[in-house]
PDB file of C-alpha atoms and ligand atoms in Angstrom:
ATOM      1  CA  UNK A 628      -7.802   8.627  10.552  1.00  0.00           C
ATOM      2  CA  UNK A 629      -8.548   7.652   6.652  1.00  0.00           C
ATOM      3  CA  UNK A 630      -9.794   4.420   6.057  1.00  0.00           C
ATOM      4  CA  UNK A 631      -9.156   2.031   3.060  1.00  0.00           C
ATOM      5  CA  UNK A 632     -11.637  -0.063   1.146  1.00  0.00           C
ATOM      6  CA  UNK A 633     -10.755  -2.694  -1.450  1.00  0.00           C
ATOM      7  CA  UNK A 634     -13.023  -4.973  -3.553  1.00  0.00           C
ATOM      8  CA  UNK A 635     -12.311  -8.300  -5.016  1.00  0.00           C
ATOM      9  CA  UNK A 636     -14.402 -10.370  -7.227  1.00  0.00           C
ATOM     10  CA  UNK A 637     -14.271 -14.170  -6.144  1.00  0.00           C
ATOM     11  CA  UNK A 638     -13.443 -16.435  -8.965  1.00  0.00           C
ATOM     12  CA  UNK A 639     -13.293 -20.237  -9.084  1.00  0.00           C
ATOM     13  CA  UNK A 640      -9.468 -20.220  -8.833  1.00  0.00           C
ATOM     14  CA  UNK A 641      -9.842 -18.415  -5.309  1.00  0.00           C
ATOM     15  CA  UNK A 642     -11.806 -21.419  -4.141  1.00  0.00           C
ATOM     16  CA  UNK A 643     -10.841 -24.201  -1.628  1.00  0.00           C
ATOM     17  CA  UNK A 644     -11.846 -27.758  -1.711  1.00  0.00           C
ATOM     18  CA  UNK A 645     -15.347 -26.905  -0.067  1.00  0.00           C
ATOM     19  CA  UNK A 646     -16.136 -24.552  -3.058  1.00  0.00           C
ATOM     20  CA  UNK A 647     -15.805 -21.655  -0.672  1.00  0.00           C
ATOM     21  CA  UNK A 648     -13.193 -18.814  -0.563  1.00  0.00           C
ATOM     22  CA  UNK A 649      -9.834 -20.241   0.344  1.00  0.00           C
ATOM     23  CA  UNK A 650      -8.579 -18.507   3.491  1.00  0.00           C
ATOM     24  CA  UNK A 651      -5.133 -18.191   2.188  1.00  0.00           C
ATOM     25  CA  UNK A 652      -6.629 -16.031  -0.785  1.00  0.00           C
ATOM     26  CA  UNK A 653      -8.728 -13.965   1.990  1.00  0.00           C
ATOM     27  CA  UNK A 654      -5.621 -13.330   4.127  1.00  0.00           C
ATOM     28  CA  UNK A 655      -3.734 -11.995   1.182  1.00  0.00           C
ATOM     29  CA  UNK A 656      -6.536  -9.731   0.537  1.00  0.00           C
ATOM     30  CA  UNK A 657      -6.603  -8.512   4.221  1.00  0.00           C
ATOM     31  CA  UNK A 658      -2.851  -7.884   4.347  1.00  0.00           C
ATOM     32  CA  UNK A 659      -3.196  -6.155   1.214  1.00  0.00           C
ATOM     33  CA  UNK A 660      -6.127  -3.642   2.424  1.00  0.00           C
ATOM     34  CA  UNK A 661      -4.407  -3.186   5.773  1.00  0.00           C
ATOM     35  CA  UNK A 662      -1.008  -2.295   3.886  1.00  0.00           C
ATOM     36  CA  UNK A 663      -3.071   0.485   1.852  1.00  0.00           C
ATOM     37  CA  UNK A 664      -4.743   1.529   5.114  1.00  0.00           C
ATOM     38  CA  UNK A 665      -1.333   1.941   6.965  1.00  0.00           C
ATOM     39  CA  UNK A 666       0.424   3.629   4.286  1.00  0.00           C
ATOM     40  CA  UNK A 667      -2.416   6.054   4.071  1.00  0.00           C
ATOM     41  CA  UNK A 668      -2.742   6.580   7.647  1.00  0.00           C
ATOM     42  CA  UNK A 669       1.107   7.359   8.072  1.00  0.00           C
ATOM     43  CA  UNK A 670       1.649   9.177   4.603  1.00  0.00           C
ATOM     44  CA  UNK A 671       5.192   7.480   4.359  1.00  0.00           C
ATOM     45  CA  UNK A 672       6.808   5.891   1.359  1.00  0.00           C
ATOM     46  CA  UNK A 673       5.568   2.165   1.199  1.00  0.00           C
ATOM     47  CA  UNK A 674       9.330   1.112   1.097  1.00  0.00           C
ATOM     48  CA  UNK A 675       9.472   2.109   4.600  1.00  0.00           C
ATOM     49  CA  UNK A 676       6.345  -0.393   5.821  1.00  0.00           C
ATOM     50  CA  UNK A 677       6.900  -3.974   6.703  1.00  0.00           C
ATOM     51  CA  UNK A 678       4.459  -6.350   7.701  1.00  0.00           C
ATOM     52  CA  UNK A 679       5.352  -7.612  11.485  1.00  0.00           C
ATOM     53  CA  UNK A 680       2.391  -9.425  12.497  1.00  0.00           C
ATOM     54  CA  UNK A 681      -1.281 -10.879  11.388  1.00  0.00           C
ATOM     55  CA  UNK A 682      -3.297 -11.167  14.593  1.00  0.00           C
ATOM     56  CA  UNK A 683      -5.824 -14.075  14.702  1.00  0.00           C
ATOM     57  CA  UNK A 684      -8.029 -13.583  11.744  1.00  0.00           C
ATOM     58  CA  UNK A 685     -11.546 -15.022  12.500  1.00  0.00           C
ATOM     59  CA  UNK A 686     -13.359 -16.245   9.469  1.00  0.00           C
ATOM     60  CA  UNK A 687     -17.107 -16.463  10.555  1.00  0.00           C
ATOM     61  CA  UNK A 688     -18.841 -17.175   7.093  1.00  0.00           C
ATOM     62  CA  UNK A 689     -17.972 -18.106   3.621  1.00  0.00           C
ATOM     63  CA  UNK A 690     -18.081 -16.633   0.375  1.00  0.00           C
ATOM     64  CA  UNK A 691     -18.535 -18.292  -2.921  1.00  0.00           C
ATOM     65  CA  UNK A 692     -17.572 -17.879  -6.649  1.00  0.00           C
ATOM     66  CA  UNK A 693     -19.146 -14.497  -7.982  1.00  0.00           C
ATOM     67  CA  UNK A 694     -19.314 -12.829  -4.729  1.00  0.00           C
ATOM     68  CA  UNK A 695     -17.734  -9.390  -4.274  1.00  0.00           C
ATOM     69  CA  UNK A 696     -15.659  -9.124  -0.950  1.00  0.00           C
ATOM     70  CA  UNK A 697     -15.383  -5.654   0.284  1.00  0.00           C
ATOM     71  CA  UNK A 698     -12.503  -5.054   2.786  1.00  0.00           C
ATOM     72  CA  UNK A 699     -12.744  -1.941   5.195  1.00  0.00           C
ATOM     73  CA  UNK A 700      -9.468  -1.213   6.991  1.00  0.00           C
ATOM     74  CA  UNK A 701      -9.003   1.447   9.503  1.00  0.00           C
ATOM     75  CA  UNK A 702      -6.348   2.376  12.053  1.00  0.00           C
ATOM     76  CA  UNK A 703      -6.947   0.913  15.264  1.00  0.00           C
ATOM     77  CA  UNK A 704      -3.619   1.725  17.194  1.00  0.00           C
ATOM     78  CA  UNK A 705      -0.797   3.893  16.573  1.00  0.00           C
ATOM     79  CA  UNK A 706       2.408   3.479  18.547  1.00  0.00           C
ATOM     80  CA  UNK A 707       5.858   5.124  18.198  1.00  0.00           C
ATOM     81  CA  UNK A 708       7.120   2.869  15.094  1.00  0.00           C
ATOM     82  CA  UNK A 709       4.118   0.712  14.562  1.00  0.00           C
ATOM     83  CA  UNK A 710       0.464   0.920  13.484  1.00  0.00           C
ATOM     84  CA  UNK A 711      -2.085  -1.713  13.574  1.00  0.00           C
ATOM     85  CA  UNK A 712      -4.887  -1.863  11.345  1.00  0.00           C
ATOM     86  CA  UNK A 713      -8.281  -3.415  11.832  1.00  0.00           C
ATOM     87  CA  UNK A 714      -9.682  -5.249   8.800  1.00  0.00           C
ATOM     88  CA  UNK A 715     -13.229  -6.449   8.255  1.00  0.00           C
ATOM     89  CA  UNK A 716     -14.793  -8.078   4.950  1.00  0.00           C
ATOM     90  CA  UNK A 717     -18.304  -8.068   3.750  1.00  0.00           C
ATOM     91  CA  UNK A 718     -20.191  -9.418   0.956  1.00  0.00           C
ATOM     92  CA  UNK A 719     -23.556  -7.837  -0.189  1.00  0.00           C
ATOM     93  CA  UNK A 720     -25.496 -11.111   0.820  1.00  0.00           C
ATOM     94  CA  UNK A 721     -24.803 -10.779   4.413  1.00  0.00           C
ATOM     95  CA  UNK A 722     -25.318  -6.862   4.678  1.00  0.00           C
ATOM     96  CA  UNK A 723     -23.296  -5.342   7.213  1.00  0.00           C
ATOM     97  CA  UNK A 724     -22.619  -8.669   9.134  1.00  0.00           C
ATOM     98  CA  UNK A 725     -18.776  -9.023   8.664  1.00  0.00           C
ATOM     99  CA  UNK A 726     -17.628 -12.362   7.222  1.00  0.00           C
ATOM    100  CA  UNK A 727     -14.108 -11.829   8.668  1.00  0.00           C
ATOM    101  CA  UNK A 728     -12.320  -9.498  11.224  1.00  0.00           C
ATOM    102  CA  UNK A 729      -8.880  -9.294  12.462  1.00  0.00           C
ATOM    103  CA  UNK A 730      -5.767  -6.988  12.867  1.00  0.00           C
ATOM    104  CA  UNK A 731      -2.729  -6.599  11.126  1.00  0.00           C
ATOM    105  CA  UNK A 732       0.484  -4.635  12.513  1.00  0.00           C
ATOM    106  CA  UNK A 733       3.132  -2.907  10.279  1.00  0.00           C
ATOM    107  CA  UNK A 734       6.315  -1.307  11.564  1.00  0.00           C
ATOM    108  CA  UNK A 735       8.047   1.606   9.960  1.00  0.00           C
ATOM    109  CA  UNK A 736      11.691   0.731   9.128  1.00  0.00           C
ATOM    110  CA  UNK A 737      15.042   2.540   8.251  1.00  0.00           C
ATOM    111  CA  UNK A 738      18.012   0.341   7.274  1.00  0.00           C
ATOM    112  CA  UNK A 739      16.129  -2.822   8.059  1.00  0.00           C
ATOM    113  CA  UNK A 740      15.374  -1.545  11.745  1.00  0.00           C
ATOM    114  CA  UNK A 741      12.333   0.164  13.462  1.00  0.00           C
ATOM    115  CA  UNK A 742      12.325   3.600  13.268  1.00  0.00           C
ATOM    116  CA  UNK A 743       9.788   6.246  14.353  1.00  0.00           C
ATOM    117  CA  UNK A 744       7.023   7.096  11.780  1.00  0.00           C
ATOM    118  CA  UNK A 745       6.423  10.316  13.155  1.00  0.00           C
ATOM    119  CA  UNK A 746       2.626  10.358  13.426  1.00  0.00           C
ATOM    120  CA  UNK A 747       1.469  10.746  16.821  1.00  0.00           C
ATOM    121  CA  UNK A 748      -2.311   9.735  17.659  1.00  0.00           C
ATOM    122  CA  UNK A 749      -3.909  10.047  21.105  1.00  0.00           C
ATOM    123  CA  UNK A 750      -5.551   7.096  22.671  1.00  0.00           C
ATOM    124  CA  UNK A 751      -9.270   7.685  21.836  1.00  0.00           C
ATOM    125  CA  UNK A 752     -11.560   8.320  24.819  1.00  0.00           C
ATOM    126  CA  UNK A 753     -14.806   6.571  23.645  1.00  0.00           C
ATOM    127  CA  UNK A 754     -16.667   4.652  21.095  1.00  0.00           C
ATOM    128  CA  UNK A 755     -15.554   2.067  18.472  1.00  0.00           C
ATOM    129  CA  UNK A 756     -12.169   3.754  18.346  1.00  0.00           C
ATOM    130  CA  UNK A 757     -11.761   3.030  21.890  1.00  0.00           C
ATOM    131  CA  UNK A 758     -12.769  -0.692  21.753  1.00  0.00           C
ATOM    132  CA  UNK A 759     -10.443  -1.181  18.968  1.00  0.00           C
ATOM    133  CA  UNK A 760      -7.547   0.665  20.645  1.00  0.00           C
ATOM    134  CA  UNK A 761      -8.202  -1.522  23.648  1.00  0.00           C
ATOM    135  CA  UNK A 762      -8.198  -4.835  21.730  1.00  0.00           C
ATOM    136  CA  UNK A 763      -4.796  -3.944  20.210  1.00  0.00           C
ATOM    137  CA  UNK A 764      -3.360  -3.081  23.582  1.00  0.00           C
ATOM    138  CA  UNK A 765      -4.466  -6.570  24.818  1.00  0.00           C
ATOM    139  CA  UNK A 766      -2.962  -8.264  21.645  1.00  0.00           C
ATOM    140  CA  UNK A 767       0.306  -6.279  22.406  1.00  0.00           C
ATOM    141  CA  UNK A 768       0.409  -7.350  26.106  1.00  0.00           C
ATOM    142  CA  UNK A 769      -0.154 -10.904  25.005  1.00  0.00           C
ATOM    143  CA  UNK A 770       3.372 -10.939  23.473  1.00  0.00           C
ATOM    144  CA  UNK A 771       5.149 -10.587  26.917  1.00  0.00           C
TER     145      UNK A 771
HETATM  146  C1  LIG B 435       9.653  -5.441  11.742  1.00  0.00           C
HETATM  147  C2  LIG B 435      10.923  -5.512  12.540  1.00  0.00           C
HETATM  148  C3  LIG B 435      11.809  -4.667  11.821  1.00  0.00           C
HETATM  149  C4  LIG B 435      10.796  -5.217  13.851  1.00  0.00           C
HETATM  150  O1  LIG B 435      11.954  -5.321  14.546  1.00  0.00           O
HETATM  151  P1  LIG B 435      11.893  -5.300  16.127  1.00  0.00           P
HETATM  152  O2  LIG B 435      13.395  -5.602  16.474  1.00  0.00           O
HETATM  153  O3  LIG B 435      10.848  -6.352  16.652  1.00  0.00           O
HETATM  154  O4  LIG B 435      11.323  -3.998  16.378  1.00  0.00           O
HETATM  155  P2  LIG B 435      10.987  -3.384  17.788  1.00  0.00           P
HETATM  156  O5  LIG B 435      11.179  -4.345  18.901  1.00  0.00           O
HETATM  157  O6  LIG B 435      11.600  -2.104  17.925  1.00  0.00           O
HETATM  158  O7  LIG B 435       9.411  -3.172  17.909  1.00  0.00           O
HETATM  159  C5  LIG B 435       8.855  -2.405  16.721  1.00  0.00           C
HETATM  160  C6  LIG B 435       7.389  -2.202  16.915  1.00  0.00           C
HETATM  161  O8  LIG B 435       6.668  -3.298  16.859  1.00  0.00           O
HETATM  162  C7  LIG B 435       5.911  -3.813  18.251  1.00  0.00           C
HETATM  163  N1  LIG B 435       6.131  -5.183  18.294  1.00  0.00           N
HETATM  164  C8  LIG B 435       7.252  -5.787  18.257  1.00  0.00           C
HETATM  165  N2  LIG B 435       6.898  -7.212  18.489  1.00  0.00           N
HETATM  166  C9  LIG B 435       5.640  -7.185  18.517  1.00  0.00           C
HETATM  167  C10 LIG B 435       4.532  -8.285  18.629  1.00  0.00           C
HETATM  168  N3  LIG B 435       5.004  -9.570  18.649  1.00  0.00           N
HETATM  169  N4  LIG B 435       3.106  -8.098  18.503  1.00  0.00           N
HETATM  170  C11 LIG B 435       2.989  -6.832  18.281  1.00  0.00           C
HETATM  171  N5  LIG B 435       3.508  -5.724  18.423  1.00  0.00           N
HETATM  172  C12 LIG B 435       5.035  -5.933  18.267  1.00  0.00           C
HETATM  173  C13 LIG B 435       6.763  -2.896  19.234  1.00  0.00           C
HETATM  174  O9  LIG B 435       5.951  -2.525  20.416  1.00  0.00           O
HETATM  175  C14 LIG B 435       7.059  -1.526  18.581  1.00  0.00           C
HETATM  176  O10 LIG B 435       5.880  -0.914  18.240  1.00  0.00           O
HETATM  177  P3  LIG B 435       5.825   0.715  18.976  1.00  0.00           P
HETATM  178  O11 LIG B 435       7.319   1.187  18.740  1.00  0.00           O
HETATM  179  O12 LIG B 435       4.840   1.311  18.134  1.00  0.00           O
HETATM  180  O13 LIG B 435       5.578   0.551  20.302  1.00  0.00           O
HETATM  181  C15 LIG B 435      11.502  -6.960  12.138  1.00  0.00           C
HETATM  182  O14 LIG B 435      10.800  -7.799  13.140  1.00  0.00           O
HETATM  183  C16 LIG B 435      11.404  -7.418  10.798  1.00  0.00           C
HETATM  184  O15 LIG B 435      12.375  -6.914  10.079  1.00  0.00           O
HETATM  185  N6  LIG B 435      10.635  -8.348  10.382  1.00  0.00           N
HETATM  186  C17 LIG B 435      10.288  -8.998   9.252  1.00  0.00           C
HETATM  187  C18 LIG B 435       9.349  -8.094   8.386  1.00  0.00           C
HETATM  188  C19 LIG B 435       9.111  -8.789   6.950  1.00  0.00           C
HETATM  189  O16 LIG B 435       9.898  -9.173   6.339  1.00  0.00           O
HETATM  190  N7  LIG B 435       7.672  -8.864   6.673  1.00  0.00           N
HETATM  191  C20 LIG B 435       7.459  -9.330   5.564  1.00  0.00           C
HETATM  192  C21 LIG B 435       6.895 -10.810   6.074  1.00  0.00           C
HETATM  193  S1  LIG B 435       6.603 -11.678   4.657  1.00  0.00           S
END
């Protein structure tokens, strides 16, 4: 399925009191990248997608003013009315070691209620795609 990549330059107005990137700003960028990824994967009008849940974002490294943060969003799980996107963030200084990762779930709505999005994706059978799918299955199970 298609992925989405967004980039943001960290500016002084994005920093917290420690002088590193404010988690609230990073979360906003994560939801934005995930929304673009979800909309692209489902190919539906953006007005039909709402954010249901931001699942435990983990911030493992900091970014500072002047860093360019790249967010990579890929579909991790597709249900009947929902889609869950996995997002990772990178800065060039850390190479391919992500400074954040997490999942964001969106639901397709019609008249304010969940509605089928019409995209059917089979459960993956191997590799990273299966690992992510299983991670989302665990998150979905936790809510019960
Ligand atoms: C999104 C919304 C329409 C869902 O309503 P709902 O009655 O919970 O919908 P459903 O029970 O039919 O669930 C819809 C999907 O979400 C999944 N879901 C529901 N609760 C979940 C949870 N806590 N965690 C993960 N997935 C969940 C369901 O499994 C279902 O997915 P599937 O059809 O792919 O299997 C409703 O919660 C809503 O309007 N929320 C506000 C959205 C919003 O304003 N977002 C912006 C926030 S600032």
